[in-house]
Tab-separated table of C-alpha atoms and ligand atoms in Angstrom:
chain	number	residue	atom	x	y	z
A	12	MET	CA	-0.199	0.017	0.161
A	13	THR	CA	1.306	3.616	-1.090
A	14	LYS	CA	1.995	5.605	2.134
A	15	PRO	CA	-0.616	7.423	2.926
A	16	THR	CA	-0.462	11.281	2.491
A	17	ILE	CA	-3.545	12.726	4.415
A	18	SER	CA	-4.692	10.666	7.607
A	19	ILE	CA	-8.320	11.378	8.899
A	20	VAL	CA	-8.194	10.818	12.789
A	21	THR	CA	-11.731	10.376	14.092
A	22	PRO	CA	-12.819	9.475	17.910
A	23	ILE	CA	-15.568	7.461	18.550
A	24	TYR	CA	-17.702	6.465	21.611
A	25	ASN	CA	-20.918	4.928	20.760
A	26	GLU	CA	-21.535	5.708	17.598
A	27	GLN	CA	-23.358	2.943	15.679
A	28	GLU	CA	-25.752	4.905	13.939
A	29	CYS	CA	-23.389	7.550	12.839
A	30	LEU	CA	-20.605	5.407	11.749
A	31	PRO	CA	-22.448	3.810	8.370
A	32	ASN	CA	-22.728	7.320	7.559
A	33	PHE	CA	-19.337	8.693	8.192
A	34	PHE	CA	-17.432	6.511	5.915
A	35	LYS	CA	-20.089	6.431	2.973
A	36	ARG	CA	-19.701	10.459	3.006
A	37	VAL	CA	-15.934	10.740	3.982
A	38	ILE	CA	-14.310	7.656	1.322
A	39	PRO	CA	-15.717	9.319	-1.428
A	40	ILE	CA	-14.711	12.824	-0.661
A	41	MET	CA	-11.314	12.060	0.079
A	42	GLU	CA	-11.084	9.553	-3.071
A	43	ASN	CA	-11.789	12.829	-5.241
A	44	ILE	CA	-9.407	14.709	-3.886
A	45	GLY	CA	-7.102	12.091	-4.977
A	46	LEU	CA	-4.126	11.568	-2.889
A	47	PRO	CA	-3.253	8.584	-0.659
A	48	PHE	CA	-5.074	8.745	2.374
A	49	GLU	CA	-5.904	6.336	5.537
A	50	ILE	CA	-8.694	6.595	7.864
A	51	ILE	CA	-7.790	6.282	11.671
A	52	ALA	CA	-10.805	5.532	13.945
A	53	VAL	CA	-10.337	5.555	17.081
A	54	ASN	CA	-13.165	3.573	19.403
A	55	ASP	CA	-12.492	4.646	22.860
A	56	GLY	CA	-14.299	1.955	24.444
A	57	SER	CA	-17.620	2.191	22.890
A	58	LYS	CA	-20.415	-0.088	24.047
A	59	ASP	CA	-22.763	-0.393	21.044
A	60	LYS	CA	-22.130	-2.327	17.828
A	61	THR	CA	-19.497	0.330	16.963
A	62	PRO	CA	-16.737	-2.157	17.003
A	63	GLN	CA	-18.198	-4.891	14.959
A	64	ILE	CA	-19.048	-2.072	12.132
A	65	LEU	CA	-15.769	-0.850	12.310
A	66	ARG	CA	-14.109	-4.514	11.821
A	67	GLU	CA	-16.117	-5.064	8.733
A	68	GLN	CA	-15.286	-1.882	7.456
A	69	CYS	CA	-11.290	-2.230	7.775
A	70	GLN	CA	-11.926	-5.771	6.548
A	71	LYS	CA	-13.663	-4.178	3.234
A	72	ASP	CA	-11.012	-1.418	2.854
A	73	SER	CA	-7.578	-1.227	3.876
A	74	ARG	CA	-7.399	2.359	3.769
A	75	VAL	CA	-9.250	1.753	6.827
A	76	LYS	CA	-7.505	1.244	10.081
A	77	ALA	CA	-9.200	0.885	13.595
A	78	ILE	CA	-7.857	0.930	17.137
A	79	ASN	CA	-9.646	-0.042	20.323
A	80	PHE	CA	-9.534	1.273	23.664
A	81	SER	CA	-9.833	-0.923	26.613
A	82	ARG	CA	-12.240	1.334	27.964
A	83	ASN	CA	-13.613	4.973	27.811
A	84	PHE	CA	-10.737	7.027	27.947
A	85	GLY	CA	-11.996	9.940	26.477
A	86	GLN	CA	-12.020	12.122	23.468
A	87	GLN	CA	-9.011	13.718	23.710
A	88	ALA	CA	-7.328	10.660	24.538
A	89	ALA	CA	-8.644	9.129	21.448
A	90	PHE	CA	-7.497	12.159	18.915
A	91	LEU	CA	-3.587	11.704	20.672
A	92	CYS	CA	-3.723	7.716	20.222
A	93	GLY	CA	-4.847	8.603	16.433
A	94	LEU	CA	-2.488	10.906	15.846
A	95	LYS	CA	0.137	8.852	17.478
A	96	ASN	CA	-0.693	5.831	15.158
A	97	CYS	CA	-1.055	7.762	11.509
A	98	SER	CA	1.362	7.877	9.001
A	99	GLY	CA	0.114	10.815	6.884
A	100	ASP	CA	1.993	13.856	5.973
A	101	CYS	CA	-0.677	15.720	7.370
A	102	ALA	CA	-3.763	14.897	9.818
A	103	ILE	CA	-7.307	15.950	9.514
A	104	LEU	CA	-8.847	15.412	13.062
A	105	ILE	CA	-12.576	15.168	12.709
A	106	ASP	CA	-15.776	14.009	14.975
A	107	ALA	CA	-17.655	11.046	13.944
A	108	ASP	CA	-21.106	12.185	14.114
A	109	LEU	CA	-19.871	14.833	11.285
A	110	GLN	CA	-20.832	18.307	12.616
A	111	ASP	CA	-18.009	19.393	11.210
A	112	PRO	CA	-18.484	18.755	7.639
A	113	PRO	CA	-16.088	16.577	5.472
A	114	GLU	CA	-16.678	18.396	2.301
A	115	LEU	CA	-14.031	20.815	4.018
A	116	PHE	CA	-11.185	18.701	3.576
A	117	SER	CA	-10.222	19.968	0.337
A	118	SER	CA	-9.748	23.763	1.971
A	119	LEU	CA	-8.030	22.456	4.513
A	120	ILE	CA	-5.708	20.642	2.280
A	121	GLU	CA	-5.448	24.226	-0.072
A	122	LYS	CA	-4.335	25.620	2.693
A	123	TRP	CA	-1.741	22.958	3.856
A	124	LYS	CA	-0.636	23.329	0.397
A	125	GLU	CA	-0.298	27.051	0.677
A	126	GLY	CA	2.604	26.183	3.872
A	127	TYR	CA	0.375	26.630	6.753
A	128	GLU	CA	0.749	23.864	9.670
A	129	VAL	CA	-1.993	24.370	10.959
A	130	VAL	CA	-5.509	24.927	9.767
A	131	HIS	CA	-8.327	25.590	12.510
A	132	GLY	CA	-12.037	25.157	11.116
A	133	VAL	CA	-13.556	28.009	13.003
A	134	ARG	CA	-17.456	27.851	13.256
A	135	LYS	CA	-19.478	30.817	12.171
A	136	VAL	CA	-22.842	28.696	12.701
A	137	ARG	CA	-23.669	26.137	15.303
A	138	LYS	CA	-26.830	24.539	14.222
A	139	GLY	CA	-28.894	22.111	16.422
A	140	GLU	CA	-26.949	23.024	19.362
A	141	SER	CA	-28.788	24.323	22.611
A	142	PHE	CA	-28.185	28.182	23.807
A	143	PHE	CA	-26.385	26.549	26.992
A	144	LYS	CA	-23.657	24.254	25.214
A	145	LYS	CA	-23.195	27.465	22.759
A	146	PHE	CA	-22.586	29.679	25.532
A	147	THR	CA	-20.859	27.559	27.637
A	148	SER	CA	-18.632	26.521	25.170
A	149	SER	CA	-17.627	30.160	24.297
A	150	LEU	CA	-16.874	30.947	27.455
A	151	PHE	CA	-14.805	28.009	27.710
A	152	ILE	CA	-12.600	29.019	25.002
A	153	LYS	CA	-12.429	32.527	26.406
A	154	LEU	CA	-11.040	31.040	29.906
A	155	LEU	CA	-8.945	28.699	27.669
A	156	THR	CA	-7.390	31.834	26.293
A	157	LYS	CA	-7.119	34.032	29.095
A	158	SER	CA	-5.619	31.406	31.652
A	159	SER	CA	-3.199	30.073	29.036
A	160	GLY	CA	-2.165	33.359	27.548
A	161	LEU	CA	-2.449	31.472	23.880
A	162	ASP	CA	-4.177	32.052	20.859
A	163	ILE	CA	-6.987	30.124	20.615
A	164	PRO	CA	-9.040	31.229	17.645
A	165	PRO	CA	-12.559	31.486	19.299
A	166	ASN	CA	-15.391	29.241	18.074
A	167	SER	CA	-13.088	26.597	17.149
A	168	GLY	CA	-13.338	23.023	17.969
A	169	GLU	CA	-10.805	19.942	17.253
A	170	PHE	CA	-12.029	20.151	13.732
A	171	LYS	CA	-8.341	21.121	12.143
A	172	LEU	CA	-5.483	19.748	9.827
A	173	TYR	CA	-2.279	19.324	11.472
A	174	ASP	CA	1.107	19.011	9.468
A	175	ARG	CA	3.406	16.407	10.369
A	176	LYS	CA	5.977	18.549	12.271
A	177	VAL	CA	2.782	19.571	14.147
A	178	ILE	CA	1.660	15.872	15.021
A	179	ASP	CA	5.408	15.194	16.073
A	180	ALA	CA	5.404	17.883	18.100
A	181	ILE	CA	2.229	17.360	20.010
A	182	CYS	CA	3.238	13.568	20.035
A	183	GLY	CA	6.578	14.311	21.725
A	184	LEU	CA	5.243	16.666	24.679
A	185	PRO	CA	5.906	14.699	27.529
A	186	GLU	CA	2.941	15.837	29.583
A	187	ARG	CA	0.135	13.252	30.789
A	188	SER	CA	-2.577	15.804	30.939
A	189	ARG	CA	-3.743	16.423	27.357
A	190	TYR	CA	-5.923	19.036	25.796
A	191	LEU	CA	-5.281	19.198	21.976
A	192	ARG	CA	-6.468	22.931	21.380
A	193	VAL	CA	-4.084	24.188	24.033
A	194	GLN	CA	-1.508	22.065	22.839
A	195	VAL	CA	-1.765	22.765	19.435
A	196	ALA	CA	-1.759	26.840	20.343
A	197	TRP	CA	1.366	26.259	22.320
A	198	VAL	CA	3.583	24.397	20.013
A	199	GLY	CA	3.010	27.394	17.650
A	200	PHE	CA	3.932	27.165	13.628
A	201	ARG	CA	2.222	28.593	10.785
A	202	GLN	CA	-1.647	28.738	11.700
A	203	THR	CA	-4.474	30.002	9.983
A	204	SER	CA	-8.404	29.519	9.779
A	205	ILE	CA	-11.352	28.430	7.360
A	206	GLU	CA	-14.771	29.483	8.240
A	207	PHE	CA	-17.795	27.014	8.067
A	208	ASP	CA	-21.380	26.544	9.356
A	209	ARG	CA	-21.670	23.551	11.833
A	210	ASP	CA	-24.074	21.300	11.135
A	211	GLU	CA	-26.310	19.021	13.877
A	212	ARG	CA	-25.294	15.616	14.464
A	213	THR	CA	-26.275	13.166	11.426
A	214	ALA	CA	-27.686	10.730	14.190
A	215	GLY	CA	-27.328	10.171	17.806
A	216	GLU	CA	-27.052	11.806	21.438
A	217	THR	CA	-24.213	14.124	22.071
A	218	LYS	CA	-21.895	11.701	24.128
A	219	PHE	CA	-20.705	15.349	26.488
A	220	THR	CA	-22.697	15.269	29.492
A	221	LEU	CA	-22.496	17.809	31.844
A	222	LYS	CA	-19.854	15.855	33.397
A	223	LYS	CA	-18.043	14.952	31.100
A	224	MET	CA	-18.023	18.959	29.809
A	225	LEU	CA	-16.931	19.792	33.183
A	226	LYS	CA	-14.188	17.476	33.504
A	227	THR	CA	-12.957	18.232	29.740
A	228	ALA	CA	-13.054	22.256	31.387
A	229	GLU	CA	-10.880	21.567	34.036
A	230	ALA	CA	-8.601	19.501	32.129
A	231	GLY	CA	-8.066	22.057	29.372
A	232	ILE	CA	-7.857	25.234	32.258
A	233	VAL	CA	-5.714	23.941	35.243
A	234	PRO	CA	-2.583	21.953	33.603
A	235	TYR	CA	-1.656	24.766	31.399
A	236	SER	CA	-1.978	27.646	33.426
A	237	PRO	CA	-0.093	28.692	36.940
A	238	LYS	CA	-2.185	31.369	36.722
A	239	VAL	CA	-5.125	29.776	38.653
A	240	LEU	CA	-2.744	28.748	41.069
A	241	LYS	CA	-1.834	32.687	41.782
A	242	LEU	CA	-5.378	33.306	42.226
A	243	SER	CA	-5.165	33.089	46.160
A	244	GLY	CA	-2.016	35.508	46.468
A	245	LYS	CA	-3.493	38.349	44.278
A	246	LEU	CA	-6.786	37.983	46.129
A	247	GLY	CA	-4.388	38.303	49.371
A	248	VAL	CA	-2.820	41.643	47.996
A	249	VAL	CA	-6.129	43.122	46.935
A	250	GLY	CA	-7.539	42.342	50.635
A	251	CYS	CA	-4.770	43.528	52.262
A	252	ILE	CA	-4.510	46.840	50.403
A	253	LEU	CA	-8.525	47.110	50.985
A	254	SER	CA	-8.316	46.534	55.046
A	255	LEU	CA	-5.337	48.996	55.050
A	256	LEU	CA	-7.500	51.457	53.471
A	257	THR	CA	-10.491	50.809	55.966
A	258	PHE	CA	-7.742	51.180	58.544
A	259	ALA	CA	-6.855	54.217	57.017
A	260	VAL	CA	-10.259	55.602	57.094
A	261	PHE	CA	-11.217	54.596	60.035
A	262	THR	CA	-8.060	56.471	62.144
A	263	ILE	CA	-8.936	59.641	60.125
A	264	LEU	CA	-12.672	59.261	61.633
A	265	ALA	CA	-10.788	58.704	64.961
A	266	ILE	CA	-8.820	61.902	64.724
A	267	LEU	CA	-11.881	63.977	63.264
A	268	LYS	CA	-13.533	62.597	67.126
A	269	THR	CA	-16.284	60.635	64.608
A	270	ALA	CA	-17.763	57.923	67.617
A	271	LEU	CA	-17.198	54.451	66.014
A	272	PRO	CA	-18.288	51.648	67.663
A	273	LEU	CA	-15.279	49.351	68.710
A	274	THR	CA	-16.850	46.608	66.776
A	275	ALA	CA	-16.330	48.042	63.659
A	276	TRP	CA	-12.370	47.783	63.941
A	277	LEU	CA	-13.126	44.276	63.775
A	278	PHE	CA	-14.131	44.156	60.141
A	279	PRO	CA	-10.532	45.412	59.008
A	280	SER	CA	-8.639	43.448	61.425
A	281	ILE	CA	-10.003	40.068	60.277
A	282	ALA	CA	-10.055	40.890	56.276
A	283	LEU	CA	-6.536	41.932	57.167
A	284	ALA	CA	-5.210	38.907	58.848
A	285	THR	CA	-7.228	36.672	55.951
A	286	SER	CA	-5.178	38.516	53.277
A	287	ILE	CA	-2.236	37.774	55.154
A	288	ILE	CA	-3.162	34.026	55.255
A	289	LEU	CA	-3.488	34.294	51.737
A	290	ILE	CA	-0.735	35.944	50.764
A	291	SER	CA	1.733	33.595	52.215
A	292	ASN	CA	-0.952	30.922	50.322
A	293	GLY	CA	0.426	32.593	47.462
A	294	ILE	CA	3.614	32.088	48.140
A	295	THR	CA	3.960	28.849	48.573
A	296	ASP	CA	1.889	28.424	45.364
A	297	LEU	CA	4.292	30.410	43.467
A	298	TYR	CA	6.883	27.530	43.915
A	299	VAL	CA	4.178	24.824	43.563
A	300	GLY	CA	3.980	26.700	39.918
A	301	TYR	CA	7.559	26.430	39.050
A	302	LEU	CA	7.815	22.849	40.504
A	303	TYR	CA	4.498	21.858	38.446
A	304	GLU	CA	6.384	23.200	35.113
A	305	ASP	CA	9.614	21.480	36.082
A	306	VAL	CA	6.960	18.412	36.570
A	307	LYS	CA	5.406	18.544	32.837
A	308	ALA	CA	9.231	18.656	31.633
A	309	ARG	CA	8.539	20.210	28.500
A	310	PRO	CA	10.918	21.202	25.794
A	311	ILE	CA	12.217	24.577	25.986
A	312	TYR	CA	11.494	24.826	22.427
A	313	ILE	CA	10.402	23.113	19.470
A	314	GLU	CA	12.373	23.345	15.913
A	315	SER	CA	9.811	24.361	13.020
A	316	GLU	CA	12.980	23.383	10.198
A	317	LYS	CA	16.576	22.969	10.017
A	318	ILE	CA	18.478	23.849	6.991
A	319	ASN	CA	21.967	22.020	5.613
A	320	PHE	CA	21.970	19.944	8.631
A	321	TRP	CA	23.073	15.938	7.401
A	322	GLU	CA	22.223	13.327	9.602
B	425	UDP	N1	-16.250	10.950	22.008
B	425	UDP	C1	-15.280	9.933	22.287
B	425	UDP	N2	-15.046	9.637	23.989
B	425	UDP	C2	-16.081	9.970	24.566
B	425	UDP	C3	-17.021	11.130	24.152
B	425	UDP	C4	-17.234	11.570	22.565
B	425	UDP	O1	-14.624	9.484	21.649
B	425	UDP	O2	-16.047	9.973	25.730
B	425	UDP	C5	-16.212	11.304	20.422
B	425	UDP	C6	-17.457	10.991	19.680
B	425	UDP	O3	-17.933	9.731	19.360
B	425	UDP	C7	-17.727	12.110	18.665
B	425	UDP	C8	-16.721	13.173	19.271
B	425	UDP	O4	-15.967	12.681	20.903
B	425	UDP	O5	-16.912	11.356	17.316
B	425	UDP	C9	-17.460	14.303	19.779
B	425	UDP	O6	-18.450	14.058	20.805
B	425	UDP	P1	-20.146	14.748	20.518
B	425	UDP	O7	-20.624	14.936	19.520
B	425	UDP	O8	-20.962	13.916	21.369
B	425	UDP	O9	-19.555	16.225	21.204
B	425	UDP	P2	-20.394	17.326	21.122
B	425	UDP	O10	-20.155	17.580	19.292
B	425	UDP	O11	-21.527	17.517	21.549
B	425	UDP	O12	-19.909	18.390	21.875
B	426	MG	MG1	-20.911	16.684	17.987
């Protein structure tokens, strides 16, 4: 078999209703594009007929490759496994429910051919998604951007094209906590976006329960930003300033002989004591933050290109 140029990577959890449609739509699109391709289907511990459907598809078509997880590890783990096992010069990440249209593959590939190493799919419209889903997802990206200090395109999900360099850089990151949207922003390289309208699921229900969404949000924000850790110290400093200001005002009032009950002094005293505790916590957190960066053991830099180096 010829080495694939394009790898399509898809995570699958209980998608028996969507899968037949997925292959029916994706394979002709890829055949039309005319470049050698493979489809890496990662079954994230599905309990329905997903494994059988995948086995049959693999038997019919050697370009389809499936990996089964021993249990449900989550969408992020499935995408990562797909990236680690793909052999294309680039990979396109796409959900199996086809909310992100495979018709856009050719536009993603065009941008890649222009020299971009990451092409983000950015959603203009999101059909069939509740206000709550849209609101929490946009709030989540804002929080991610703010807490990580990285440039994450708003309204983007995992629907993206990664060049081989990006795949290798992301797979090479040593940390155990994984969140692709942040990692791809962190590794850098030349990035661009294309806009599209997000469809409804072709079938079935969303696999992201509120509990899964909260867990994903935590996994995206906490490991990538010691900023959260620094919150208590910052609160302490603000509290300290406010209580000292209150003391100053009370002292002026006392000098001006405005009668203040003795209990009034209790408020700034308690606030000051609490703030001092928060600050000392904050100092410990500073050290934890540095330790944490060390434990992650990320590379200090990633090389994008080497010219005239002969190995
Ligand atoms: N998925 C997965 N593991 C999970 C949950 C979801 O592999 O634990 C897959 C799912 O099969 C789909 C993709 O991740 O291909 C996105 O899931 P879903 O469509 O349910 O999420 P939503 O679009 O509602 O955010
Ligand atoms: Mg979906």
